[in-house]
Amino acid sequence: MVDKIKKDICTGCKMCGDICPTGAIGFSTEYDGCWYPTVDTKKCINCGLCERQCPALNYIESINFDDPNVYAAWTKDDKIRFDSTSGGIYYELASYFINSGGYIVGCVFSDDYKSAKHVVGRTYKDLQAIMGSKYFQSDTAGIYKRVLELLKRNERVLFCGTPCQVAALRAYLGREYENLYLLDFICKGINSPKAYIAYIEELEQKYKSTVKCVRQKSKKTGWQSLATNIIFENNKEYHKDRYTDWWIQGYTCGNLFMRQNCQKCLYKSMPRQADISFGDFWGIEGCSKVDYEKGISVVFVNSSKGNKLLKNIKDKIHLETRTLEDVLIGNPYLFGQAVQKGDRERFFKL
Ligand SMILES: Cc1cc2nc3c(=O)[nH]c(=O)nc-3n(C[C@H](O)[C@H](O)[C@H](O)COP(=O)(O)OP(=O)(O)OC[C@H]3O[C@@H](n4cnc5c(N)ncnc54)[C@H](O)[C@@H]3O)c2cc1C
C-alpha cells in the first residue's frame, strides 16, 4: 500500500487520496510538517491503484517535445509584470483563458496567509489570488477529482502546478484530454508548510499584529532582490531581501526546509510534463538593466498545444527566441537536483 512509500520518494501530491475508490487514504504530517499518505485498513480493498498510479513510484511518460522552443518573454503590461513573480506570462495565459470562458486551476494563499492550496477559478478576482509564487507546498487534496469533473462536462481547463503535480494529474486522468492545458515551472524544490508558518508567526509576534498580505519574491526592490514583503494589520511593513531574510536564505543557500524527495526529483527532465513550462530567466544576456529590475520569464513550449496557447497572447507579450544553453547559464535547477546542506532535523527541532 502507498503508505509504505519512503519519505524521500513521496512528493506529497495527494493524488492517491483522490484516486482511492473507497476513500481509504488520508494524510498525516511528520516532524518536518510535510504530509505523507496513511491508509485506513478497514476501508482499503487492496486494489493497488494508489501504488500503480503514483507519480513518485512510477515515472509518468510524456510525449512532449524533447527539444522545446525556448523564449525569453514578459508581459507588456507593467503593472501585471510588477505583481508577477517573473515576467507575468502566467497571468496573460490565464487571462486569455478566463476571457474565452475557460477555468483556471492554481495555487492560492489561505485568508490568513499561513497555508496554500489549489483551487478552481474563472474570474479575474480568482486570477489575482492564483498569480504569484508561493514558495512552500500547496495542498492539492481533491483538485484532481475536480479537474476530471470539469473535463467530463467538456469545459476547457488551464492547470498550473509543480512538475510533480502536473505528472500526478496526468496519472490520475490516465489519458490525454483535448480541453486540458498544462503549465508547470522550473522547480528548485518545494518547502515545508510548517517552516513557512513558523516564519510568519515569528514575524507576527515581532510586529505584534496579524499578517494582512504576503508577497514572496516581491519586486519592490527589484526582481533580483528575491525580497519578501509582508504588510500587517497594523499597517507596519516587513521587507527583507535574499541577504537579510532567514526564510529566503534557508531556501536559496541551504535547501534546509525543502521536502526530502525534491533532492531526487523525477521530473527535472525533458520532455516536460506540461504544454508550457516557465521560470525566471536568471543570467540572461543582452537585456536592459530595467528589464532585470522588472523580471524576465523563460518560456519552454513543449507541445503543439503549447504553441497554440502562446499564439493567443502574442500581442500581449514581448517574446524573443533563445536557446537552452542561454537558460542553463543561470538556472541550474532545470535539470540539477537541489542538495540539502544544513542540519535539517536540528532546524525543525529548534
Ligand atoms: C516552489 C517554487 C520553486 C520554483 N523554483 C524555480 C527555479 O528554481 N527556477 C526558476 O526559474 N523558476 C522557479 N520557479 C518559478 C517562478 O518562481 C515563477 O513562478 C514562474 O517563472 C512563473 O512566473 P510568472 O510571472 O509567469 O507567473 P506567476 O504569477 O508567478 O505564476 C503563478 C503560477 O504558479 C503557480 N504556483 C505558485 N505557487 C505554487 C506552489 N507553491 N505550488 C504549485 N503551484 C504554484 C500558481 O498556481 C500560478 O499558476 C519556482 C516556483 C515555485 C512556486
GROMACS .gro file of C-alpha atoms and ligand atoms in nm:
model
  403
    1MET     CA    1   0.000   0.000   0.000
    2VAL     CA    2   0.107   0.356  -0.071
    3ASP     CA    3   0.160   0.439   0.297
    4LYS     CA    4   0.479   0.230   0.280
    5ILE     CA    5   0.631   0.478   0.034
    6LYS     CA    6   0.967   0.611   0.151
    7LYS     CA    7   0.971   0.965   0.286
    8ASP     CA    8   1.247   1.064   0.047
    9ILE     CA    9   1.040   0.947  -0.252
   10CYS     CA   10   0.685   1.072  -0.184
   11THR     CA   11   0.613   1.411  -0.346
   12GLY     CA   12   0.309   1.487  -0.129
   13CYS     CA   13   0.097   1.542  -0.441
   14LYS     CA   14  -0.202   1.379  -0.262
   15MET     CA   15  -0.324   1.222  -0.586
   16CYS     CA   16  -0.351   0.881  -0.413
   17GLY     CA   17  -0.620   1.032  -0.187
   18ASP     CA   18  -0.826   1.134  -0.491
   19ILE     CA   19  -0.784   0.810  -0.682
   20CYS     CA   20  -0.868   0.569  -0.400
   21PRO     CA   21  -1.215   0.427  -0.480
   22THR     CA   22  -1.307   0.374  -0.113
   23GLY     CA   23  -1.171   0.695   0.041
   24ALA     CA   24  -0.925   0.490   0.248
   25ILE     CA   25  -0.631   0.729   0.208
   26GLY     CA   26  -0.570   1.025   0.435
   27PHE     CA   27  -0.259   1.228   0.511
   28SER     CA   28  -0.057   1.298   0.822
   29THR     CA   29   0.245   1.516   0.880
   30GLU     CA   30   0.591   1.421   1.002
   31TYR     CA   31   0.823   1.620   1.230
   32ASP     CA   32   0.903   1.846   0.932
   33GLY     CA   33   0.540   1.937   0.861
   34CYS     CA   34   0.541   1.758   0.523
   35TRP     CA   35   0.244   1.532   0.455
   36TYR     CA   36   0.252   1.162   0.365
   37PRO     CA   37  -0.028   0.913   0.291
   38THR     CA   38  -0.190   0.696   0.558
   39VAL     CA   39  -0.424   0.407   0.480
   40ASP     CA   40  -0.734   0.307   0.674
   41THR     CA   41  -0.706  -0.072   0.651
   42LYS     CA   42  -1.077  -0.115   0.732
   43LYS     CA   43  -1.170   0.073   0.414
   44CYS     CA   44  -0.885  -0.046   0.187
   45ILE     CA   45  -0.985  -0.316  -0.067
   46ASN     CA   46  -0.625  -0.381  -0.180
   47CYS     CA   47  -0.695  -0.278  -0.540
   48GLY     CA   48  -0.339  -0.139  -0.571
   49LEU     CA   49  -0.448   0.167  -0.771
   50CYS     CA   50  -0.269   0.408  -0.535
   51GLU     CA   51   0.069   0.244  -0.596
   52ARG     CA   52   0.018   0.175  -0.965
   53GLN     CA   53  -0.068   0.538  -1.046
   54CYS     CA   54   0.168   0.709  -0.800
   55PRO     CA   55   0.394   0.951  -0.998
   56ALA     CA   56   0.674   0.905  -0.744
   57LEU     CA   57   0.678   0.524  -0.768
   58ASN     CA   58   0.627   0.523  -1.147
   59TYR     CA   59   0.774   0.772  -1.390
   60ILE     CA   60   0.486   0.920  -1.593
   61GLU     CA   61   0.589   0.918  -1.959
   62SER     CA   62   0.538   1.230  -2.169
   63ILE     CA   63   0.511   1.260  -2.546
   64ASN     CA   64   0.603   1.630  -2.545
   65PHE     CA   65   0.897   1.772  -2.743
   66ASP     CA   66   1.245   1.653  -2.638
   67ASP     CA   67   1.378   1.978  -2.771
   68PRO     CA   68   1.127   2.253  -2.684
   69ASN     CA   69   1.119   2.602  -2.834
   70VAL     CA   70   1.283   2.840  -2.588
   71TYR     CA   71   1.191   3.207  -2.541
   72ALA     CA   72   1.262   3.500  -2.316
   73ALA     CA   73   0.934   3.679  -2.252
   74TRP     CA   74   0.748   3.933  -2.045
   75THR     CA   75   0.407   4.095  -2.046
   76LYS     CA   76   0.381   4.444  -2.197
   77ASP     CA   77   0.161   4.546  -1.902
   78ASP     CA   78   0.400   4.690  -1.641
   79LYS     CA   79   0.153   4.658  -1.351
   80ILE     CA   80   0.096   4.287  -1.422
   81ARG     CA   81   0.470   4.237  -1.463
   82PHE     CA   82   0.537   4.405  -1.127
   83ASP     CA   83   0.276   4.191  -0.950
   84SER     CA   84   0.400   3.864  -1.108
   85THR     CA   85   0.698   3.662  -0.993
   86SER     CA   86   0.888   3.655  -1.321
   87GLY     CA   87   0.767   3.811  -1.645
   88GLY     CA   88   0.391   3.767  -1.591
   89ILE     CA   89   0.340   3.512  -1.868
   90TYR     CA   90   0.119   3.301  -1.643
   91TYR     CA   91  -0.116   3.597  -1.593
   92GLU     CA   92  -0.153   3.657  -1.967
   93LEU     CA   93  -0.225   3.290  -2.043
   94ALA     CA   94  -0.477   3.266  -1.760
   95SER     CA   95  -0.638   3.596  -1.858
   96TYR     CA   96  -0.690   3.466  -2.213
   97PHE     CA   97  -0.847   3.153  -2.069
   98ILE     CA   98  -1.090   3.347  -1.849
   99ASN     CA   99  -1.191   3.573  -2.137
  100SER     CA  100  -1.269   3.272  -2.354
  101GLY     CA  101  -1.488   3.111  -2.085
  102GLY     CA  102  -1.238   2.855  -1.952
  103TYR     CA  103  -1.142   2.753  -1.599
  104ILE     CA  104  -0.805   2.815  -1.434
  105VAL     CA  105  -0.666   2.588  -1.164
  106GLY     CA  106  -0.377   2.704  -0.946
  107CYS     CA  107  -0.244   2.780  -0.602
  108VAL     CA  108  -0.377   3.046  -0.361
  109PHE     CA  109  -0.282   3.159  -0.011
  110SER     CA  110  -0.536   3.093   0.265
  111ASP     CA  111  -0.711   3.403   0.404
  112ASP     CA  112  -0.461   3.424   0.694
  113TYR     CA  113  -0.163   3.371   0.456
  114LYS     CA  114  -0.044   3.073   0.662
  115SER     CA  115  -0.109   2.797   0.410
  116ALA     CA  116  -0.173   2.746   0.039
  117LYS     CA  117  -0.398   2.520  -0.164
  118HIS     CA  118  -0.502   2.457  -0.523
  119VAL     CA  119  -0.840   2.595  -0.630
  120VAL     CA  120  -1.056   2.621  -0.942
  121GLY     CA  121  -1.130   2.973  -1.066
  122ARG     CA  122  -1.289   3.153  -1.358
  123THR     CA  123  -1.282   3.524  -1.268
  124TYR     CA  124  -1.020   3.798  -1.256
  125LYS     CA  125  -1.054   3.801  -0.877
  126ASP     CA  126  -0.956   3.432  -0.877
  127LEU     CA  127  -0.664   3.508  -1.108
  128GLN     CA  128  -0.536   3.784  -0.876
  129ALA     CA  129  -0.521   3.526  -0.596
  130ILE     CA  130  -0.366   3.249  -0.808
  131MET     CA  131  -0.090   3.459  -0.966
  132GLY     CA  132   0.240   3.486  -0.780
  133SER     CA  133   0.468   3.213  -0.647
  134LYS     CA  134   0.410   3.068  -0.303
  135TYR     CA  135   0.740   2.905  -0.210
  136PHE     CA  136   0.602   2.624   0.005
  137GLN     CA  137   0.381   2.325  -0.068
  138SER     CA  138   0.030   2.379  -0.193
  139ASP     CA  139  -0.240   2.139  -0.069
  140THR     CA  140  -0.384   1.963  -0.374
  141ALA     CA  141  -0.632   1.730  -0.198
  142GLY     CA  142  -0.943   1.692  -0.414
  143ILE     CA  143  -0.816   1.901  -0.705
  144TYR     CA  144  -0.757   1.607  -0.943
  145LYS     CA  145  -1.119   1.495  -0.900
  146ARG     CA  146  -1.245   1.847  -0.964
  147VAL     CA  147  -1.043   1.879  -1.285
  148LEU     CA  148  -1.185   1.549  -1.412
  149GLU     CA  149  -1.541   1.666  -1.335
  150LEU     CA  150  -1.480   1.981  -1.542
  151LEU     CA  151  -1.331   1.784  -1.831
  152LYS     CA  152  -1.625   1.544  -1.830
  153ARG     CA  153  -1.853   1.847  -1.870
  154ASN     CA  154  -1.641   1.943  -2.173
  155GLU     CA  155  -1.506   2.255  -2.004
  156ARG     CA  156  -1.165   2.396  -2.100
  157VAL     CA  157  -0.917   2.384  -1.812
  158LEU     CA  158  -0.578   2.552  -1.761
  159PHE     CA  159  -0.394   2.373  -1.478
  160CYS     CA  160  -0.071   2.511  -1.330
  161GLY     CA  161   0.144   2.342  -1.067
  162THR     CA  162   0.483   2.196  -0.988
  163PRO     CA  163   0.608   1.937  -1.240
  164CYS     CA  164   0.523   1.655  -0.997
  165GLN     CA  165   0.168   1.789  -0.950
  166VAL     CA  166   0.124   1.801  -1.328
  167ALA     CA  167   0.256   1.444  -1.353
  168ALA     CA  168   0.010   1.346  -1.078
  169LEU     CA  169  -0.281   1.498  -1.268
  170ARG     CA  170  -0.180   1.316  -1.587
  171ALA     CA  171  -0.150   0.989  -1.393
  172TYR     CA  172  -0.489   1.043  -1.230
  173LEU     CA  173  -0.662   1.113  -1.562
  174GLY     CA  174  -0.490   0.819  -1.733
  175ARG     CA  175  -0.535   0.966  -2.081
  176GLU     CA  176  -0.493   1.293  -2.271
  177TYR     CA  177  -0.783   1.543  -2.287
  178GLU     CA  178  -0.807   1.789  -2.575
  179ASN     CA  179  -0.958   2.054  -2.345
  180LEU     CA  180  -0.689   2.033  -2.080
  181TYR     CA  181  -0.389   2.267  -2.099
  182LEU     CA  182  -0.099   2.207  -1.862
  183LEU     CA  183   0.154   2.456  -1.725
  184ASP     CA  184   0.444   2.394  -1.492
  185PHE     CA  185   0.759   2.577  -1.393
  186ILE     CA  186   1.126   2.512  -1.338
  187CYS     CA  187   1.109   2.399  -0.976
  188LYS     CA  188   1.407   2.403  -0.746
  189GLY     CA  189   1.207   2.214  -0.482
  190ILE     CA  190   0.913   2.278  -0.251
  191ASN     CA  191   0.937   2.390   0.110
  192SER     CA  192   0.772   2.258   0.423
  193PRO     CA  193   0.446   2.438   0.514
  194LYS     CA  194   0.550   2.408   0.881
  195ALA     CA  195   0.871   2.607   0.831
  196TYR     CA  196   0.670   2.872   0.647
  197ILE     CA  197   0.411   2.902   0.928
  198ALA     CA  198   0.689   2.932   1.186
  199TYR     CA  199   0.842   3.214   0.981
  200ILE     CA  200   0.512   3.404   0.952
  201GLU     CA  201   0.417   3.353   1.319
  202GLU     CA  202   0.760   3.469   1.435
  203LEU     CA  203   0.709   3.792   1.239
  204GLU     CA  204   0.353   3.834   1.370
  205GLN     CA  205   0.493   3.820   1.724
  206LYS     CA  206   0.768   4.065   1.641
  207TYR     CA  207   0.531   4.313   1.473
  208LYS     CA  208   0.256   4.250   1.732
  209SER     CA  209  -0.003   4.218   1.457
  210THR     CA  210  -0.152   3.958   1.221
  211VAL     CA  211  -0.050   3.939   0.859
  212LYS     CA  212  -0.266   4.121   0.604
  213CYS     CA  213  -0.072   4.040   0.285
  214VAL     CA  214   0.238   3.839   0.187
  215ARG     CA  215   0.432   3.869  -0.135
  216GLN     CA  216   0.721   3.628  -0.191
  217LYS     CA  217   0.978   3.750  -0.441
  218SER     CA  218   0.831   4.099  -0.429
  219LYS     CA  219   0.974   4.335  -0.690
  220LYS     CA  220   0.963   4.644  -0.470
  221THR     CA  221   1.344   4.637  -0.456
  222GLY     CA  222   1.380   4.468  -0.795
  223TRP     CA  223   1.330   4.117  -0.932
  224GLN     CA  224   1.679   4.003  -0.837
  225SER     CA  225   1.648   4.101  -0.470
  226LEU     CA  226   1.416   3.800  -0.414
  227ALA     CA  227   1.263   4.001  -0.131
  228THR     CA  228   0.970   3.905   0.088
  229ASN     CA  229   0.720   4.182   0.151
  230ILE     CA  230   0.467   4.150   0.432
  231ILE     CA  231   0.201   4.401   0.537
  232PHE     CA  232   0.049   4.362   0.883
  233GLU     CA  233  -0.300   4.457   1.003
  234ASN     CA  234  -0.146   4.746   1.199
  235ASN     CA  235  -0.010   4.867   0.860
  236LYS     CA  236   0.353   4.803   0.953
  237GLU     CA  237   0.564   4.663   0.671
  238TYR     CA  238   0.837   4.396   0.662
  239HIS     CA  239   1.065   4.395   0.357
  240LYS     CA  240   1.385   4.191   0.351
  241ASP     CA  241   1.587   4.051   0.067
  242ARG     CA  242   1.795   3.744  -0.019
  243TYR     CA  243   2.079   3.861   0.205
  244THR     CA  244   1.882   3.950   0.517
  245ASP     CA  245   1.573   3.727   0.536
  246TRP     CA  246   1.622   3.385   0.701
  247TRP     CA  247   1.345   3.217   0.504
  248ILE     CA  248   1.495   3.314   0.170
  249GLN     CA  249   1.846   3.223   0.286
  250GLY     CA  250   1.734   2.885   0.418
  251TYR     CA  251   1.575   2.809   0.081
  252THR     CA  252   1.824   2.957  -0.162
  253CYS     CA  253   2.150   2.870   0.020
  254GLY     CA  254   2.084   2.564   0.234
  255ASN     CA  255   1.774   2.393   0.094
  256LEU     CA  256   1.719   2.344   0.465
  257PHE     CA  257   1.341   2.302   0.487
  258MET     CA  258   1.265   2.159   0.143
  259ARG     CA  259   1.072   1.831   0.105
  260GLN     CA  260   1.322   1.546   0.115
  261ASN     CA  261   1.212   1.392  -0.217
  262CYS     CA  262   1.296   1.717  -0.400
  263GLN     CA  263   1.661   1.610  -0.388
  264LYS     CA  264   1.570   1.316  -0.615
  265CYS     CA  265   1.304   1.474  -0.837
  266LEU     CA  266   1.200   1.252  -1.130
  267TYR     CA  267   1.058   1.543  -1.327
  268LYS     CA  268   1.361   1.768  -1.375
  269SER     CA  269   1.389   1.632  -1.724
  270MET     CA  270   1.276   1.662  -2.083
  271PRO     CA  271   1.031   1.602  -2.230
  272ARG     CA  272   0.845   1.811  -1.975
  273GLN     CA  273   0.506   1.709  -1.837
  274ALA     CA  274   0.334   2.037  -1.928
  275ASP     CA  275   0.246   2.204  -2.260
  276ILE     CA  276   0.429   2.518  -2.147
  277SER     CA  277   0.691   2.549  -1.874
  278PHE     CA  278   0.817   2.876  -1.738
  279GLY     CA  279   1.069   3.010  -1.495
  280ASP     CA  280   1.299   3.300  -1.415
  281PHE     CA  281   1.546   3.379  -1.691
  282TRP     CA  282   1.836   3.432  -1.447
  283GLY     CA  283   2.164   3.525  -1.614
  284ILE     CA  284   2.006   3.623  -1.947
  285GLU     CA  285   2.242   3.825  -2.161
  286GLY     CA  286   2.157   4.127  -2.376
  287CYS     CA  287   1.864   4.264  -2.176
  288SER     CA  288   1.843   4.615  -2.031
  289LYS     CA  289   1.900   4.698  -1.665
  290VAL     CA  290   1.535   4.799  -1.644
  291ASP     CA  291   1.425   4.453  -1.761
  292TYR     CA  292   1.648   4.293  -1.497
  293GLU     CA  293   1.462   4.500  -1.238
  294LYS     CA  294   1.117   4.418  -1.374
  295GLY     CA  295   1.155   4.042  -1.430
  296ILE     CA  296   1.211   3.819  -1.731
  297SER     CA  297   1.048   3.481  -1.788
  298VAL     CA  298   1.195   3.184  -1.963
  299VAL     CA  299   0.925   3.003  -2.160
  300PHE     CA  300   0.951   2.648  -2.295
  301VAL     CA  301   0.691   2.548  -2.550
  302ASN     CA  302   0.675   2.173  -2.510
  303SER     CA  303   0.389   2.068  -2.740
  304SER     CA  304   0.178   2.185  -3.031
  305LYS     CA  305  -0.095   2.264  -2.778
  306GLY     CA  306   0.158   2.487  -2.601
  307ASN     CA  307   0.232   2.660  -2.932
  308LYS     CA  308  -0.138   2.726  -2.980
  309LEU     CA  309  -0.165   2.867  -2.628
  310LEU     CA  310   0.125   3.105  -2.672
  311LYS     CA  311  -0.004   3.231  -3.009
  312ASN     CA  312  -0.322   3.351  -2.833
  313ILE     CA  313  -0.128   3.601  -2.620
  314LYS     CA  314   0.135   3.711  -2.874
  315ASP     CA  315   0.002   4.068  -2.885
  316LYS     CA  316   0.018   4.099  -2.507
  317ILE     CA  317   0.380   3.995  -2.458
  318HIS     CA  318   0.734   4.070  -2.563
  319LEU     CA  319   0.884   3.746  -2.699
  320GLU     CA  320   1.233   3.666  -2.823
  321THR     CA  321   1.385   3.335  -2.929
  322ARG     CA  322   1.663   3.198  -2.708
  323THR     CA  323   1.841   2.865  -2.657
  324LEU     CA  324   1.853   2.602  -2.388
  325GLU     CA  325   2.220   2.692  -2.331
  326ASP     CA  326   2.113   3.051  -2.253
  327VAL     CA  327   1.879   2.919  -1.982
  328LEU     CA  328   2.134   2.687  -1.824
  329ILE     CA  329   2.377   2.976  -1.759
  330GLY     CA  330   2.168   3.099  -1.465
  331ASN     CA  331   1.922   2.820  -1.392
  332PRO     CA  332   2.087   2.504  -1.261
  333TYR     CA  333   1.762   2.359  -1.129
  334LEU     CA  334   1.614   2.294  -1.470
  335PHE     CA  335   1.793   1.959  -1.462
  336GLY     CA  336   2.001   1.972  -1.145
  337GLN     CA  337   1.890   1.844  -0.804
  338ALA     CA  338   1.890   2.081  -0.506
  339VAL     CA  339   2.109   1.926  -0.238
  340GLN     CA  340   2.032   1.985   0.129
  341LYS     CA  341   2.329   2.141   0.306
  342GLY     CA  342   2.233   2.225   0.665
  343ASP     CA  343   2.120   2.010   0.958
  344ARG     CA  344   1.754   1.975   0.865
  345GLU     CA  345   1.645   1.773   1.171
  346ARG     CA  346   1.808   2.017   1.411
  347PHE     CA  347   1.643   2.307   1.230
  348PHE     CA  348   1.296   2.158   1.278
  349LYS     CA  349   1.368   2.068   1.641
  350LEU     CA  350   1.466   2.429   1.714
  351LIG     C1  351   0.827   2.635  -0.522
  351LIG     C2  352   0.872   2.703  -0.647
  351LIG     C3  353   1.003   2.685  -0.690
  351LIG     C4  354   1.048   2.747  -0.808
  351LIG     N1  355   1.178   2.729  -0.848
  351LIG     C5  356   1.223   2.792  -0.958
  351LIG     C6  357   1.359   2.777  -1.003
  351LIG     O1  358   1.442   2.708  -0.939
  351LIG     N2  359   1.396   2.841  -1.118
  351LIG     C7  360   1.308   2.916  -1.190
  351LIG     O2  361   1.348   2.970  -1.293
  351LIG     N3  362   1.179   2.931  -1.152
  351LIG     C8  363   1.133   2.872  -1.039
  351LIG     N4  364   1.002   2.887  -1.001
  351LIG     C9  365   0.907   2.955  -1.092
  351LIG    C10  366   0.900   3.105  -1.079
  351LIG     O3  367   0.906   3.144  -0.944
  351LIG    C11  368   0.768   3.159  -1.138
  351LIG     O4  369   0.659   3.100  -1.072
  351LIG    C12  370   0.748   3.131  -1.282
  351LIG     O5  371   0.856   3.182  -1.353
  351LIG    C13  372   0.617   3.192  -1.334
  351LIG     O6  373   0.624   3.328  -1.325
  351LIG     P1  374   0.508   3.422  -1.383
  351LIG     O7  375   0.548   3.561  -1.354
  351LIG     O8  376   0.478   3.385  -1.524
  351LIG     O9  377   0.378   3.380  -1.306
  351LIG     P2  378   0.333   3.376  -1.155
  351LIG    O10  379   0.218   3.468  -1.141
  351LIG    O11  380   0.443   3.388  -1.062
  351LIG    O12  381   0.283   3.224  -1.157
  351LIG    C14  382   0.198   3.174  -1.070
  351LIG    C15  383   0.162   3.033  -1.106
  351LIG    O13  384   0.241   2.945  -1.028
  351LIG    C16  385   0.155   2.860  -0.951
  351LIG     N5  386   0.211   2.840  -0.818
  351LIG    C17  387   0.252   2.936  -0.733
  351LIG     N6  388   0.294   2.880  -0.619
  351LIG    C18  389   0.279   2.748  -0.630
  351LIG    C19  390   0.303   2.637  -0.545
  351LIG     N7  391   0.352   2.652  -0.422
  351LIG     N8  392   0.274   2.514  -0.589
  351LIG    C20  393   0.222   2.496  -0.713
  351LIG     N9  394   0.197   2.597  -0.799
  351LIG    C21  395   0.225   2.721  -0.758
  351LIG    C22  396   0.023   2.935  -0.941
  351LIG    O14  397  -0.082   2.844  -0.932
  351LIG    C23  398   0.017   3.012  -1.071
  351LIG    O15  399  -0.046   2.933  -1.166
  351LIG    C24  400   0.957   2.826  -0.883
  351LIG    C25  401   0.826   2.844  -0.838
  351LIG    C26  402   0.783   2.784  -0.721
  351LIG    C27  403   0.638   2.804  -0.676
   0.00000   0.00000   0.00000
